[in-house]
C-alpha atoms as one frame of an Amber mdcrd trajectory, in Angstrom:
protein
  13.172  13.669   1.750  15.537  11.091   2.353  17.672   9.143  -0.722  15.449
   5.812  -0.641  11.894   8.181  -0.670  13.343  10.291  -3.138  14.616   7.413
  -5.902  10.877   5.780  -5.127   8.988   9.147  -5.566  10.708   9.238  -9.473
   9.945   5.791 -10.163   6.437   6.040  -9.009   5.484   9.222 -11.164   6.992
   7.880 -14.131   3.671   6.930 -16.447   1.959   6.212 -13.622  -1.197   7.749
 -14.161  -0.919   6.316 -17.774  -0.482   3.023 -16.246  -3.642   2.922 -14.083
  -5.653   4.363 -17.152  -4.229   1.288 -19.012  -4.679  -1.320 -16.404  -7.757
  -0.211 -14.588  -9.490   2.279 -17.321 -10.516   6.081 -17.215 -11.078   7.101
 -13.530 -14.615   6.977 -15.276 -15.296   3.795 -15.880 -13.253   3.168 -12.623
 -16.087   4.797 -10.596 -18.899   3.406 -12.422 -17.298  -0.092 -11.363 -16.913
   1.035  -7.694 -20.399   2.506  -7.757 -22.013  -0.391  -8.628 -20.932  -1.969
  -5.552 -18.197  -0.406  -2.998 -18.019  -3.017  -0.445 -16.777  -5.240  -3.673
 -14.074  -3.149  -4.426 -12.496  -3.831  -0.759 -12.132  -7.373  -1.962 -10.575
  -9.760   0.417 -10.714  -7.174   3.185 -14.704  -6.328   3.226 -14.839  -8.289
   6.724 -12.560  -5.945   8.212 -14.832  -2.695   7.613 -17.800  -3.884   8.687
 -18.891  -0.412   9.936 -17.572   2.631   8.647 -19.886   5.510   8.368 -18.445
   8.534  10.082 -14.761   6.963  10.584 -12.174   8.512   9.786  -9.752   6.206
   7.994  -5.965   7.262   6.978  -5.135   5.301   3.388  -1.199   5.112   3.109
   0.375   4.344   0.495  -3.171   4.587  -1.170  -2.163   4.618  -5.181  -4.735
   5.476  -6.934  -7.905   5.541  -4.770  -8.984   2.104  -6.068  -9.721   1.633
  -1.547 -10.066   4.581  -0.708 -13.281   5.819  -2.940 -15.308   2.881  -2.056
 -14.413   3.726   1.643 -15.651   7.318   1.109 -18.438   5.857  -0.851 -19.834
   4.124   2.203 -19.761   6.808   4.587 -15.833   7.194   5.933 -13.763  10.719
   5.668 -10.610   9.175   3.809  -7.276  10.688   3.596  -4.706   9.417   1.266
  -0.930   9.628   1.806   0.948   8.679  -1.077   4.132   9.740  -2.840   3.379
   9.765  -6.397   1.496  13.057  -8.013   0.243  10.649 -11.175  -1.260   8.686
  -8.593  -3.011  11.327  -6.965  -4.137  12.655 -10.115  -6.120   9.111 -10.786
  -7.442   8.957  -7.220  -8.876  12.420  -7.214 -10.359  12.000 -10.889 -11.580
   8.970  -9.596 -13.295  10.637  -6.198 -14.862  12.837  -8.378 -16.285  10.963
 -10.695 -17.461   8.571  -7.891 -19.498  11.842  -6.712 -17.767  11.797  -3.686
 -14.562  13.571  -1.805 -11.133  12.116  -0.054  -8.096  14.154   0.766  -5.145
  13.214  -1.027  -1.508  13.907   0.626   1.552  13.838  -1.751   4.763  13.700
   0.609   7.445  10.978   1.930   5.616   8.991   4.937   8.331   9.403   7.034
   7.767  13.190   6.506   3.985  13.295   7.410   2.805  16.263   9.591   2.294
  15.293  12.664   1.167  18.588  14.074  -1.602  18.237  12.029  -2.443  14.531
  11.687  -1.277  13.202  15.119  -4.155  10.722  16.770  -6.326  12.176  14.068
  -6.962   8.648  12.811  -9.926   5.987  13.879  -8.524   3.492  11.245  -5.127
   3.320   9.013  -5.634   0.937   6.071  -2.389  -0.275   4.378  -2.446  -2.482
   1.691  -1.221  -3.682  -1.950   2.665  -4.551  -1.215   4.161  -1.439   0.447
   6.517  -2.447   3.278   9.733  -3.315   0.931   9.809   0.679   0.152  10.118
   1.264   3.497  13.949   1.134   5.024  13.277   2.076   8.572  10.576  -0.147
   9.918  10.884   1.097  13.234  10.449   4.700  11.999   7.819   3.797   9.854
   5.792   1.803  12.668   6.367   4.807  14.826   4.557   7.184  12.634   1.621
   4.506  12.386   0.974   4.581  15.906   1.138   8.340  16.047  -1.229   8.608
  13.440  -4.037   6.612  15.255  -6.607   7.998  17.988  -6.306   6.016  20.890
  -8.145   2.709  20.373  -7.505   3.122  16.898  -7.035   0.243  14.653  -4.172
  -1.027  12.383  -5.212  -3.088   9.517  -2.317  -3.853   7.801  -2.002  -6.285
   4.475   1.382  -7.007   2.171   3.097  -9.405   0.729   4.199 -12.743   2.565
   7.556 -12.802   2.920   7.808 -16.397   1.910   6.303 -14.570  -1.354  10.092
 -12.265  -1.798  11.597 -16.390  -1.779   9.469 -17.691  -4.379   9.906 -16.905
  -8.550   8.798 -18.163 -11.474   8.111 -21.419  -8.969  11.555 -21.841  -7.787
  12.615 -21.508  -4.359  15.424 -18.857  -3.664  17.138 -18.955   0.182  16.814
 -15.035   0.542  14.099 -14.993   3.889  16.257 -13.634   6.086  18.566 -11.105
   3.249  18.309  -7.714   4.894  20.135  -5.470   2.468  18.571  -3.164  -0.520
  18.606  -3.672  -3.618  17.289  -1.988  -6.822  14.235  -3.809  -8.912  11.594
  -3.268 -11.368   8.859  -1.145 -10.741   5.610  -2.856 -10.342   3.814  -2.030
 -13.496   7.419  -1.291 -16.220   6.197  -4.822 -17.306   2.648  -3.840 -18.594
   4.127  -1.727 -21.109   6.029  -2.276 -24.619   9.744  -3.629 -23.888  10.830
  -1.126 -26.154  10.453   1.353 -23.595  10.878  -0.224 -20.771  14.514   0.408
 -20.298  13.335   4.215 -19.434  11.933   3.140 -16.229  13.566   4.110 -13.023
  14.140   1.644 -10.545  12.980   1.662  -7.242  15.201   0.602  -4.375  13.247
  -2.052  -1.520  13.743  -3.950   1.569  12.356  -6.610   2.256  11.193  -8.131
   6.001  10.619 -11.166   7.705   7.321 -11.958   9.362   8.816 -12.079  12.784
  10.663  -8.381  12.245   7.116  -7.033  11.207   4.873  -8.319  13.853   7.771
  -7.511  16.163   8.362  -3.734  15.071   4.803  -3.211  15.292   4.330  -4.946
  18.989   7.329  -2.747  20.158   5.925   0.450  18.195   2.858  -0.044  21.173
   0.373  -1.774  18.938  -1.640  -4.460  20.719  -1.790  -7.277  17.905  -5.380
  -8.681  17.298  -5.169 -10.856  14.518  -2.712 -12.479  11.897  -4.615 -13.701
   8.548  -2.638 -15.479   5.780  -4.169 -14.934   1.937  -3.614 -17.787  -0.300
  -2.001 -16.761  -4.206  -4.404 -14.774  -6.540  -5.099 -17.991  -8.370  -5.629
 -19.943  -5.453  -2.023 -21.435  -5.554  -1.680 -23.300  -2.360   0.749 -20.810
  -0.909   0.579 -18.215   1.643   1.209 -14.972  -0.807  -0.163 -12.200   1.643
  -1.172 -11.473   4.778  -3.598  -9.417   6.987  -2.504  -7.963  10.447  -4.963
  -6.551  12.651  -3.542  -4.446  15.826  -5.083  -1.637  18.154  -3.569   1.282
  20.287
């Protein structure tokens, strides 16, 4: 496992599982939530898996099985890739209190077995903010397109980049920074400060929109469509986007 996967993979099994109990409840009450309506759960992306019975849909990065469960739920065979043990603990509580079944892969992405999972895929789903852990986009990419069937489909969603420029409302000129840097992890704010200062850091990257949609055009993607999300509150902003690209 390389350094960058490695400092990640500690960060990301540090109270993790605690953290989605916290934030999203027991994989329970989690399921009962999903159950009531899976297609809801996909949230902004329900237009993009308009059919999926019988698909079989690759998850990376997939957390806690908040995406993939309702997939499963409405007919695909899901398989999660995903660094963290805590959150493959949730997702697999969370499958089976669903009453249904994904597989869930702990390892580095850039490590994935290929000579078992190469063009094994009809769809990879990507989503939630996961391209700044990645340090080798072209590596990364590479693995994507491996992973899909022929005619497969990329449906890729992270953060806008303008989004890495932009905090507590004031504009920072960083767009086009390409070094690494420590931060944060996601959720070290949801819990008392007291302990926060136990949390590893993880170390990110962060990309410009033209160095994505490149990397993935030159990876052999065809790219069929670009979407830009406004901010969770509606803030007139582009905060995330959607990109849609076949083999």
């Amino acid at each position: 496992m390389e350094k960058s996967s490695a400092i990640n993979k500690t960060a990301w099994e540090y109270r993790a599982y605690e953290f989605w109990n916290q934030r999203d409840g027991s994989p329970v009450d989690k399921a009962k939530e999903i159950m009531a309506d899976p297609r809801a759960s996909l949230k902004k992306h329900q237009n993009y898996f308009e059919e999926v019975v019988g698909k079989r849909i690759a998850n990376l990065c997939g957390s806690n099985g908040r995406k993939a469960v309702p997939l499963a739920l409405l007919g695909a065979d899901v398989t999660v890739f995903d660094i963290s043990e805590d959150n493959r603990r949730y997702a697999l509580e969370l499958a089976d209190c669903a009453g249904t079944e994904i597989e869930y892969v702990v390892g580095d992405i850039y490590e994935i077995d290929l000579h078992t999972y190469q063009h094994q895929f009809d769809v990879l789903y990507l989503e939630g903010g996961i391209l700044h852990y990645f340090h080798d986009l072209e590596a990364f990419t590479a693995i994507l397109f491996a992973l899909l069937k022929p005619g497969g489909k990329l449906i890729l969603s992270d953060y806008h980049p303008i989004k890495h420029c932009i905090h507590e409302d004031k504009y920072i000129p960083r767009y086009f920074d390409q070094n690494t840097y420590e931060e944060k992890i996601a959720y070290q704010s949801h819990f008392d400060p007291a302990e926060q200062a136990d949390f590893p850091k993880v170390l990110l990257r962060h990309y410009t929109m033209s160095e994505i949609v490149n990397t993935v055009i030159r990876s052999g993607f065809t790219l069929q469509q670009l979407d830009e999300h406004p901010g969770w509150k509606g803030e007139n902003i582009p905060w995330e986007f959607t990109l849609v690209a076949t083999t």
